[in-house]
mmCIF file of C-alpha atoms and ligand atoms in Angstrom:
data_model
loop_
_atom_site.group_PDB
_atom_site.id
_atom_site.type_symbol
_atom_site.label_atom_id
_atom_site.label_comp_id
_atom_site.label_asym_id
_atom_site.label_seq_id
_atom_site.Cartn_x
_atom_site.Cartn_y
_atom_site.Cartn_z
ATOM 1 C CA UNK A 23 -1.032 -22.975 -21.492
ATOM 2 C CA UNK A 24 -0.348 -19.548 -20.995
ATOM 3 C CA UNK A 25 2.702 -19.019 -18.481
ATOM 4 C CA UNK A 26 4.096 -15.550 -17.038
ATOM 5 C CA UNK A 27 7.531 -15.336 -15.521
ATOM 6 C CA UNK A 28 8.808 -12.245 -13.673
ATOM 7 C CA UNK A 29 11.012 -11.155 -11.324
ATOM 8 C CA UNK A 30 9.574 -11.817 -7.680
ATOM 9 C CA UNK A 31 7.272 -8.825 -6.647
ATOM 10 C CA UNK A 32 7.153 -6.801 -3.679
ATOM 11 C CA UNK A 33 4.616 -4.978 -1.813
ATOM 12 C CA UNK A 34 5.122 -1.752 -1.213
ATOM 13 C CA UNK A 35 2.714 -0.862 1.373
ATOM 14 C CA UNK A 36 1.373 -3.231 3.756
ATOM 15 C CA UNK A 37 -0.456 -3.966 7.003
ATOM 16 C CA UNK A 38 0.397 -6.909 8.900
ATOM 17 C CA UNK A 39 -0.965 -5.775 12.073
ATOM 18 C CA UNK A 40 0.300 -7.920 15.450
ATOM 19 C CA UNK A 41 -0.064 -10.525 17.642
ATOM 20 C CA UNK A 42 -2.515 -13.383 16.138
ATOM 21 C CA UNK A 43 -3.719 -11.446 13.515
ATOM 22 C CA UNK A 44 0.266 -10.949 12.074
ATOM 23 C CA UNK A 45 0.974 -14.648 12.290
ATOM 24 C CA UNK A 46 -2.425 -15.362 10.399
ATOM 25 C CA UNK A 47 -1.726 -13.223 7.767
ATOM 26 C CA UNK A 48 2.060 -13.165 7.264
ATOM 27 C CA UNK A 49 1.946 -16.592 5.178
ATOM 28 C CA UNK A 50 -0.315 -14.837 2.497
ATOM 29 C CA UNK A 51 2.557 -12.176 1.884
ATOM 30 C CA UNK A 52 5.666 -14.141 1.938
ATOM 31 C CA UNK A 53 4.510 -16.920 -0.050
ATOM 32 C CA UNK A 54 4.283 -14.386 -2.904
ATOM 33 C CA UNK A 55 6.295 -11.243 -2.038
ATOM 34 C CA UNK A 56 10.001 -10.851 -1.331
ATOM 35 C CA UNK A 57 10.008 -7.529 0.574
ATOM 36 C CA UNK A 58 7.269 -5.154 1.838
ATOM 37 C CA UNK A 59 6.985 -2.018 3.591
ATOM 38 C CA UNK A 60 5.414 -2.595 6.493
ATOM 39 C CA UNK A 61 3.265 0.271 8.040
ATOM 40 C CA UNK A 62 3.711 1.554 11.452
ATOM 41 C CA UNK A 63 0.250 2.268 12.692
ATOM 42 C CA UNK A 64 -0.348 -0.494 15.282
ATOM 43 C CA UNK A 65 -1.556 0.388 18.977
ATOM 44 C CA UNK A 66 0.558 1.674 20.260
ATOM 45 C CA UNK A 67 2.357 2.944 16.505
ATOM 46 C CA UNK A 68 5.821 2.200 15.698
ATOM 47 C CA UNK A 69 7.182 5.419 16.448
ATOM 48 C CA UNK A 70 11.029 4.945 17.127
ATOM 49 C CA UNK A 71 13.601 2.690 15.889
ATOM 50 C CA UNK A 72 13.691 0.478 19.108
ATOM 51 C CA UNK A 73 9.617 0.225 18.210
ATOM 52 C CA UNK A 74 10.680 -0.752 14.580
ATOM 53 C CA UNK A 75 13.351 -3.198 15.632
ATOM 54 C CA UNK A 76 11.150 -5.125 17.941
ATOM 55 C CA UNK A 77 8.168 -5.605 15.809
ATOM 56 C CA UNK A 78 10.430 -6.695 12.897
ATOM 57 C CA UNK A 79 11.669 -9.349 15.142
ATOM 58 C CA UNK A 80 7.821 -10.051 16.008
ATOM 59 C CA UNK A 81 7.533 -10.638 12.287
ATOM 60 C CA UNK A 82 10.454 -12.676 11.693
ATOM 61 C CA UNK A 83 9.388 -14.963 14.754
ATOM 62 C CA UNK A 84 6.077 -15.674 12.991
ATOM 63 C CA UNK A 85 7.374 -16.134 9.329
ATOM 64 C CA UNK A 86 6.408 -19.668 7.673
ATOM 65 C CA UNK A 87 9.529 -21.942 7.878
ATOM 66 C CA UNK A 88 11.393 -21.762 4.348
ATOM 67 C CA UNK A 89 9.610 -18.219 3.309
ATOM 68 C CA UNK A 90 12.484 -15.759 2.769
ATOM 69 C CA UNK A 91 10.666 -12.334 3.341
ATOM 70 C CA UNK A 92 12.264 -9.101 4.468
ATOM 71 C CA UNK A 93 10.211 -6.681 6.174
ATOM 72 C CA UNK A 94 10.934 -3.012 5.274
ATOM 73 C CA UNK A 95 10.182 -1.242 8.376
ATOM 74 C CA UNK A 96 8.853 2.231 8.768
ATOM 75 C CA UNK A 97 8.163 4.708 11.691
ATOM 76 C CA UNK A 98 5.208 6.443 12.212
ATOM 77 C CA UNK A 99 5.842 10.436 11.929
ATOM 78 C CA UNK A 100 4.187 12.353 14.954
ATOM 79 C CA UNK A 101 5.005 15.991 16.123
ATOM 80 C CA UNK A 102 7.265 14.823 18.487
ATOM 81 C CA UNK A 103 9.594 12.526 16.189
ATOM 82 C CA UNK A 104 13.353 12.975 17.096
ATOM 83 C CA UNK A 105 15.585 13.744 13.706
ATOM 84 C CA UNK A 106 18.546 11.885 15.363
ATOM 85 C CA UNK A 107 16.355 8.638 15.705
ATOM 86 C CA UNK A 108 14.923 8.596 12.250
ATOM 87 C CA UNK A 109 18.474 9.176 10.863
ATOM 88 C CA UNK A 110 20.152 6.268 13.284
ATOM 89 C CA UNK A 111 17.014 3.709 11.794
ATOM 90 C CA UNK A 112 17.642 4.643 8.151
ATOM 91 C CA UNK A 113 21.408 4.631 8.319
ATOM 92 C CA UNK A 114 21.300 1.335 10.282
ATOM 93 C CA UNK A 115 19.418 -0.043 7.058
ATOM 94 C CA UNK A 116 16.672 -1.466 9.799
ATOM 95 C CA UNK A 117 14.306 1.274 8.477
ATOM 96 C CA UNK A 118 13.137 2.388 4.737
ATOM 97 C CA UNK A 119 10.812 5.175 5.248
ATOM 98 C CA UNK A 120 8.852 7.405 7.324
ATOM 99 C CA UNK A 121 5.138 7.275 7.782
ATOM 100 C CA UNK A 122 2.798 10.322 7.722
ATOM 101 C CA UNK A 123 -0.836 9.874 8.441
ATOM 102 C CA UNK A 124 -2.850 13.209 8.921
ATOM 103 C CA UNK A 125 -4.461 12.827 12.217
ATOM 104 C CA UNK A 126 -7.527 10.870 12.007
ATOM 105 C CA UNK A 127 -6.817 9.741 8.627
ATOM 106 C CA UNK A 128 -7.756 5.815 8.600
ATOM 107 C CA UNK A 129 -7.191 2.914 11.308
ATOM 108 C CA UNK A 130 -5.060 3.778 14.246
ATOM 109 C CA UNK A 131 -4.324 7.230 12.913
ATOM 110 C CA UNK A 132 -5.229 9.538 15.632
ATOM 111 C CA UNK A 133 -1.475 10.129 16.603
ATOM 112 C CA UNK A 134 -0.630 11.571 13.340
ATOM 113 C CA UNK A 135 0.810 14.841 12.437
ATOM 114 C CA UNK A 136 -2.300 18.007 12.736
ATOM 115 C CA UNK A 137 0.619 20.565 12.881
ATOM 116 C CA UNK A 138 3.408 19.940 10.168
ATOM 117 C CA UNK A 139 5.670 22.851 11.833
ATOM 118 C CA UNK A 140 6.270 20.908 14.748
ATOM 119 C CA UNK A 141 7.334 17.955 12.747
ATOM 120 C CA UNK A 142 9.588 19.806 10.181
ATOM 121 C CA UNK A 143 12.682 19.112 11.789
ATOM 122 C CA UNK A 144 12.397 15.408 11.235
ATOM 123 C CA UNK A 145 11.416 16.244 7.619
ATOM 124 C CA UNK A 146 14.048 18.448 6.990
ATOM 125 C CA UNK A 147 16.550 15.798 8.217
ATOM 126 C CA UNK A 148 15.129 13.002 5.974
ATOM 127 C CA UNK A 149 15.327 15.474 3.072
ATOM 128 C CA UNK A 150 19.103 15.770 3.892
ATOM 129 C CA UNK A 151 19.716 12.162 4.093
ATOM 130 C CA UNK A 152 17.518 11.068 1.257
ATOM 131 C CA UNK A 153 15.144 9.212 3.376
ATOM 132 C CA UNK A 154 11.741 8.670 1.795
ATOM 133 C CA UNK A 155 8.284 9.957 3.276
ATOM 134 C CA UNK A 156 5.316 7.762 2.720
ATOM 135 C CA UNK A 157 2.384 9.554 2.600
ATOM 136 C CA UNK A 158 -1.350 8.893 3.518
ATOM 137 C CA UNK A 159 -2.701 11.851 1.077
ATOM 138 C CA UNK A 160 -5.958 12.799 2.323
ATOM 139 C CA UNK A 161 -7.000 15.716 4.471
ATOM 140 C CA UNK A 162 -8.988 15.112 7.700
ATOM 141 C CA UNK A 163 -10.745 18.103 7.943
ATOM 142 C CA UNK A 164 -14.635 17.699 8.417
ATOM 143 C CA UNK A 165 -15.906 20.287 6.113
ATOM 144 C CA UNK A 166 -14.102 18.334 3.209
ATOM 145 C CA UNK A 167 -16.259 15.691 1.462
ATOM 146 C CA UNK A 168 -14.546 12.154 1.601
ATOM 147 C CA UNK A 169 -14.416 11.675 -2.054
ATOM 148 C CA UNK A 170 -12.235 14.980 -2.497
ATOM 149 C CA UNK A 171 -9.996 14.533 0.625
ATOM 150 C CA UNK A 172 -7.264 13.251 -1.927
ATOM 151 C CA UNK A 173 -7.279 16.205 -4.294
ATOM 152 C CA UNK A 174 -7.662 19.001 -1.614
ATOM 153 C CA UNK A 175 -4.529 17.132 0.142
ATOM 154 C CA UNK A 176 -2.278 17.529 -2.877
ATOM 155 C CA UNK A 177 -3.251 21.175 -3.119
ATOM 156 C CA UNK A 178 -2.980 22.348 0.511
ATOM 157 C CA UNK A 179 -0.812 20.191 2.157
ATOM 158 C CA UNK A 180 1.611 18.064 -0.427
ATOM 159 C CA UNK A 181 2.443 20.671 -3.118
ATOM 160 C CA UNK A 182 3.520 23.088 -0.462
ATOM 161 C CA UNK A 183 5.482 20.502 1.461
ATOM 162 C CA UNK A 184 7.074 19.573 -1.528
ATOM 163 C CA UNK A 185 7.966 23.371 -2.364
ATOM 164 C CA UNK A 186 9.180 24.138 0.999
ATOM 165 C CA UNK A 187 11.493 20.722 0.732
ATOM 166 C CA UNK A 188 12.005 19.991 -2.910
ATOM 167 C CA UNK A 189 14.871 17.347 -1.876
ATOM 168 C CA UNK A 190 12.340 15.461 0.138
ATOM 169 C CA UNK A 191 11.605 11.902 -1.582
ATOM 170 C CA UNK A 192 7.945 11.769 -1.267
ATOM 171 C CA UNK A 193 5.873 8.170 -1.890
ATOM 172 C CA UNK A 194 2.464 9.188 -2.261
ATOM 173 C CA UNK A 195 0.398 6.019 -1.418
ATOM 174 C CA UNK A 196 -2.722 4.349 -2.580
ATOM 175 C CA UNK A 197 -3.311 6.828 -5.095
ATOM 176 C CA UNK A 198 -7.307 6.822 -5.711
ATOM 177 C CA UNK A 199 -8.094 9.760 -8.216
ATOM 178 C CA UNK A 200 -6.917 10.912 -11.623
ATOM 179 C CA UNK A 201 -5.811 14.283 -9.454
ATOM 180 C CA UNK A 202 -3.199 12.030 -7.800
ATOM 181 C CA UNK A 203 -2.178 10.408 -11.212
ATOM 182 C CA UNK A 204 -2.148 13.662 -13.029
ATOM 183 C CA UNK A 205 0.001 15.284 -10.243
ATOM 184 C CA UNK A 206 2.583 12.651 -10.113
ATOM 185 C CA UNK A 207 2.939 12.414 -14.025
ATOM 186 C CA UNK A 208 3.764 16.470 -14.177
ATOM 187 C CA UNK A 209 6.093 16.593 -11.295
ATOM 188 C CA UNK A 210 9.191 17.265 -11.913
ATOM 189 C CA UNK A 211 11.093 14.303 -9.578
ATOM 190 C CA UNK A 212 11.068 12.990 -6.064
ATOM 191 C CA UNK A 213 7.662 12.056 -6.196
ATOM 192 C CA UNK A 214 6.054 8.491 -7.085
ATOM 193 C CA UNK A 215 2.929 6.724 -6.048
ATOM 194 C CA UNK A 216 1.825 3.258 -5.194
ATOM 195 C CA UNK A 217 -1.677 1.740 -6.449
ATOM 196 C CA UNK A 218 -3.482 -0.938 -4.550
ATOM 197 C CA UNK A 219 -4.755 -4.142 -6.118
ATOM 198 C CA UNK A 220 -8.577 -3.160 -5.126
ATOM 199 C CA UNK A 221 -8.505 0.597 -6.548
ATOM 200 C CA UNK A 222 -7.739 -1.422 -9.909
ATOM 201 C CA UNK A 223 -10.705 -3.414 -9.456
ATOM 202 C CA UNK A 224 -13.668 -1.513 -7.863
ATOM 203 C CA UNK A 225 -15.271 1.618 -8.141
ATOM 204 C CA UNK A 226 -17.540 3.137 -5.241
ATOM 205 C CA UNK A 227 -20.263 1.290 -6.531
ATOM 206 C CA UNK A 228 -18.748 -1.947 -5.271
ATOM 207 C CA UNK A 229 -19.588 -0.468 -1.536
ATOM 208 C CA UNK A 230 -22.977 1.202 -2.157
ATOM 209 C CA UNK A 231 -24.891 -0.477 -5.131
ATOM 210 C CA UNK A 232 -27.406 -3.002 -3.794
ATOM 211 C CA UNK A 233 -26.784 -2.691 -0.390
ATOM 212 C CA UNK A 234 -23.831 -1.699 1.810
ATOM 213 C CA UNK A 235 -21.023 -3.765 1.414
ATOM 214 C CA UNK A 236 -18.041 -3.293 4.441
ATOM 215 C CA UNK A 237 -15.732 -5.419 2.874
ATOM 216 C CA UNK A 238 -15.187 -3.170 -0.002
ATOM 217 C CA UNK A 239 -14.827 -0.365 2.334
ATOM 218 C CA UNK A 240 -11.373 1.031 2.505
ATOM 219 C CA UNK A 241 -9.258 4.083 2.973
ATOM 220 C CA UNK A 242 -9.175 6.212 0.903
ATOM 221 C CA UNK A 243 -12.261 5.293 -0.128
ATOM 222 C CA UNK A 244 -12.617 4.066 -3.822
ATOM 223 C CA UNK A 245 -13.627 6.653 -6.326
ATOM 224 C CA UNK A 246 -15.834 7.136 -9.293
ATOM 225 C CA UNK A 247 -15.325 5.113 -12.310
ATOM 226 C CA UNK A 248 -13.481 7.907 -14.478
ATOM 227 C CA UNK A 249 -10.567 7.490 -11.839
ATOM 228 C CA UNK A 250 -10.430 3.716 -11.565
ATOM 229 C CA UNK A 251 -9.599 3.900 -15.079
ATOM 230 C CA UNK A 252 -6.940 6.754 -14.906
ATOM 231 C CA UNK A 253 -5.452 4.399 -12.116
ATOM 232 C CA UNK A 254 -5.483 1.631 -14.782
ATOM 233 C CA UNK A 255 -4.030 3.517 -17.123
ATOM 234 C CA UNK A 256 -0.961 4.453 -14.675
ATOM 235 C CA UNK A 257 -0.317 1.117 -13.390
ATOM 236 C CA UNK A 258 0.049 -0.460 -16.741
ATOM 237 C CA UNK A 259 1.628 2.272 -18.456
ATOM 238 C CA UNK A 260 5.286 0.949 -17.595
ATOM 239 C CA UNK A 261 5.839 4.122 -15.920
ATOM 240 C CA UNK A 262 8.524 3.727 -13.215
ATOM 241 C CA UNK A 263 6.762 6.397 -10.975
ATOM 242 C CA UNK A 264 3.896 4.034 -10.526
ATOM 243 C CA UNK A 265 4.012 0.411 -8.528
ATOM 244 C CA UNK A 266 2.333 -1.853 -6.315
ATOM 245 C CA UNK A 267 1.346 -1.212 -2.727
ATOM 246 C CA UNK A 268 -1.373 -3.632 -1.917
ATOM 247 C CA UNK A 269 -2.557 -1.860 1.307
ATOM 248 C CA UNK A 270 -3.899 -5.240 2.169
ATOM 249 C CA UNK A 271 -5.562 -4.235 5.540
ATOM 250 C CA UNK A 272 -7.013 -7.034 7.491
ATOM 251 C CA UNK A 273 -9.759 -6.923 9.975
ATOM 252 C CA UNK A 274 -11.803 -9.491 11.415
ATOM 253 C CA UNK A 275 -15.277 -9.559 10.365
ATOM 254 C CA UNK A 276 -17.159 -8.579 13.249
ATOM 255 C CA UNK A 277 -15.354 -5.327 12.944
ATOM 256 C CA UNK A 278 -16.081 -5.019 9.459
ATOM 257 C CA UNK A 279 -19.690 -6.216 9.835
ATOM 258 C CA UNK A 280 -21.318 -3.825 12.344
ATOM 259 C CA UNK A 281 -22.674 -0.298 12.667
ATOM 260 C CA UNK A 282 -19.313 1.407 11.895
ATOM 261 C CA UNK A 283 -17.130 -0.897 10.216
ATOM 262 C CA UNK A 284 -13.262 -0.800 10.204
ATOM 263 C CA UNK A 285 -11.658 0.480 6.633
ATOM 264 C CA UNK A 286 -9.735 -2.215 4.796
ATOM 265 C CA UNK A 287 -9.339 -4.539 2.298
ATOM 266 C CA UNK A 288 -7.659 -7.923 2.527
ATOM 267 C CA UNK A 289 -5.914 -9.088 -0.838
ATOM 268 C CA UNK A 290 -2.486 -10.485 0.254
ATOM 269 C CA UNK A 291 -3.417 -13.797 -0.988
ATOM 270 C CA UNK A 292 -5.106 -13.153 -4.213
ATOM 271 C CA UNK A 293 -3.460 -10.074 -5.461
ATOM 272 C CA UNK A 294 -1.106 -11.292 -8.071
ATOM 273 C CA UNK A 295 -3.995 -13.369 -9.668
ATOM 274 C CA UNK A 296 -6.079 -10.046 -9.627
ATOM 275 C CA UNK A 297 -3.295 -7.768 -11.035
ATOM 276 C CA UNK A 298 -2.571 -10.424 -13.837
ATOM 277 C CA UNK A 299 -6.276 -10.609 -14.896
ATOM 278 C CA UNK A 300 -6.300 -6.404 -14.745
ATOM 279 C CA UNK A 301 -3.002 -6.447 -16.951
ATOM 280 C CA UNK A 302 -4.214 -8.906 -19.192
ATOM 281 C CA UNK A 303 -7.639 -6.904 -19.915
ATOM 282 C CA UNK A 304 -5.308 -3.749 -20.239
ATOM 283 C CA UNK A 305 -3.304 -5.824 -22.955
ATOM 284 C CA UNK A 306 -0.510 -5.171 -20.840
ATOM 285 C CA UNK A 307 0.910 -8.415 -19.282
ATOM 286 C CA UNK A 308 4.275 -7.548 -20.441
ATOM 287 C CA UNK A 309 4.405 -4.481 -18.005
ATOM 288 C CA UNK A 310 3.058 -6.388 -14.850
ATOM 289 C CA UNK A 311 6.798 -7.237 -13.964
ATOM 290 C CA UNK A 312 7.449 -3.437 -14.068
ATOM 291 C CA UNK A 313 4.599 -2.611 -11.692
ATOM 292 C CA UNK A 314 4.833 -5.483 -9.076
ATOM 293 C CA UNK A 315 8.367 -6.181 -9.531
ATOM 294 C CA UNK A 316 11.014 -3.533 -10.691
ATOM 295 C CA UNK A 317 9.818 0.259 -10.169
ATOM 296 C CA UNK A 318 9.187 -0.252 -6.455
ATOM 297 C CA UNK A 319 12.930 -1.254 -6.008
ATOM 298 C CA UNK A 320 14.354 1.250 -8.287
ATOM 299 C CA UNK A 321 12.537 4.097 -6.325
ATOM 300 C CA UNK A 322 13.670 2.810 -3.018
ATOM 301 C CA UNK A 323 17.194 2.589 -4.438
ATOM 302 C CA UNK A 324 17.318 -1.193 -3.912
ATOM 303 C CA UNK A 325 17.733 -4.077 -6.619
ATOM 304 C CA UNK A 326 15.096 -6.136 -7.815
ATOM 305 C CA UNK A 327 14.959 -9.669 -6.637
ATOM 306 C CA UNK A 328 16.920 -12.084 -8.096
ATOM 307 C CA UNK A 329 14.314 -14.994 -8.089
ATOM 308 C CA UNK A 330 11.180 -15.143 -10.334
ATOM 309 C CA UNK A 331 7.587 -16.436 -9.908
ATOM 310 C CA UNK A 332 5.646 -18.301 -12.691
ATOM 311 C CA UNK A 333 2.206 -17.603 -13.057
ATOM 312 C CA UNK A 334 0.022 -19.658 -14.777
ATOM 313 C CA UNK A 335 -3.387 -19.304 -16.630
ATOM 314 C CA UNK A 336 -5.637 -22.001 -15.880
ATOM 315 C CA UNK A 337 -8.571 -22.833 -18.087
ATOM 316 C CA UNK A 338 -11.031 -23.530 -14.769
ATOM 317 C CA UNK A 339 -11.129 -20.351 -12.361
ATOM 318 C CA UNK A 340 -8.780 -20.363 -9.600
ATOM 319 C CA UNK A 341 -10.534 -21.089 -6.048
ATOM 320 C CA UNK A 342 -9.487 -18.723 -3.094
ATOM 321 C CA UNK A 343 -11.301 -19.068 0.076
ATOM 322 C CA UNK A 344 -13.554 -16.555 1.101
ATOM 323 C CA UNK A 345 -12.274 -16.154 4.372
ATOM 324 C CA UNK A 346 -9.159 -16.972 6.369
ATOM 325 C CA UNK A 347 -8.925 -17.754 9.700
ATOM 326 C CA UNK A 348 -6.569 -16.225 12.037
ATOM 327 C CA UNK A 349 -6.000 -16.745 15.907
ATOM 328 C CA UNK A 350 -7.661 -13.180 15.711
ATOM 329 C CA UNK A 351 -10.804 -14.450 13.987
ATOM 330 C CA UNK A 352 -12.030 -14.720 10.231
ATOM 331 C CA UNK A 353 -10.932 -12.226 8.025
ATOM 332 C CA UNK A 354 -12.850 -11.833 4.384
ATOM 333 C CA UNK A 355 -10.795 -12.198 1.151
ATOM 334 C CA UNK A 356 -11.213 -9.488 -1.246
ATOM 335 C CA UNK A 357 -13.726 -10.765 -3.887
ATOM 336 C CA UNK A 358 -12.718 -9.045 -7.235
ATOM 337 C CA UNK A 359 -16.609 -9.784 -8.582
ATOM 338 C CA UNK A 360 -14.588 -11.821 -11.474
ATOM 339 C CA UNK A 361 -13.470 -15.237 -11.974
ATOM 340 C CA UNK A 362 -9.790 -15.267 -11.451
ATOM 341 C CA UNK A 363 -7.698 -17.429 -14.028
ATOM 342 C CA UNK A 364 -4.254 -16.696 -13.164
ATOM 343 C CA UNK A 365 -2.166 -18.324 -10.275
ATOM 344 C CA UNK A 366 1.135 -18.276 -8.984
ATOM 345 C CA UNK A 367 2.756 -21.841 -10.059
HETATM 346 ZN ZN1 ZN B 85 -2.534 1.650 4.375
#
């Protein structure tokens, strides 16, 4: 029987939502992951340190007994964000990063940034104190094709911002294109990227071929195959600038399976099994630990977890539920469209 032991992984981009949904999904993350960067796009969003403190407590309140899980909080950057509040949150250790959503980029992002000049005081302060900015890297201008939005964002927003604030540490989240991979690899420093589980598995055909499949729809949307291959290469390379951020983003099925379905794929429950499969296919099982457990903490200036997990390769496929039931309703689990043989023991 093949086994693989690695430091306990962390998830550097996670949506836990709130209320009944939070209570229904938290255990799927805390079972395998020790820490996660928690996205702030609630309704209303987490914009102040006080909001983050209260949200963190709501997460801890529903954590399954016995699980040790550290939510790493983020603040939602707005044009009115207070540099002093951000700095206080960072220095106190409560807030790990600030999240930039271009207005309208994804679920609950209408309060995001339109005019970067207005957010500049906060960004300048972050550059000064070494606080990372997590970026949803897509432009939202209607003229730009949805499949080009990441590449255009790099050219028209991210690169000018980084030239303006070279000391600002930027995490380019959920990289989905070879353009994103190239940009990170050719940058001198202060830039890293997270890659989701599902973008290593699906390309855009999964959403559109043979009928429209809402459970493969997420933002940034999956791209063509050449991009998926570039992501796999980056993730399995061991390059410390790439690490796991699942972007696991639950929505109840009625909000996915309708005339205007929400963006988001739920992968917390089977991410480690999917990743082991991908890394095995790439002949890189020995680099899964770097991607899932080492590169992320190094980037955020944290120690890797002391505990380990052991993954076991079963002869028979491992069964995951098709859906999980939450107090908010059913949530469909990501189906990688191949049998999963690895499981966390
Ligand atoms: Zn996200």
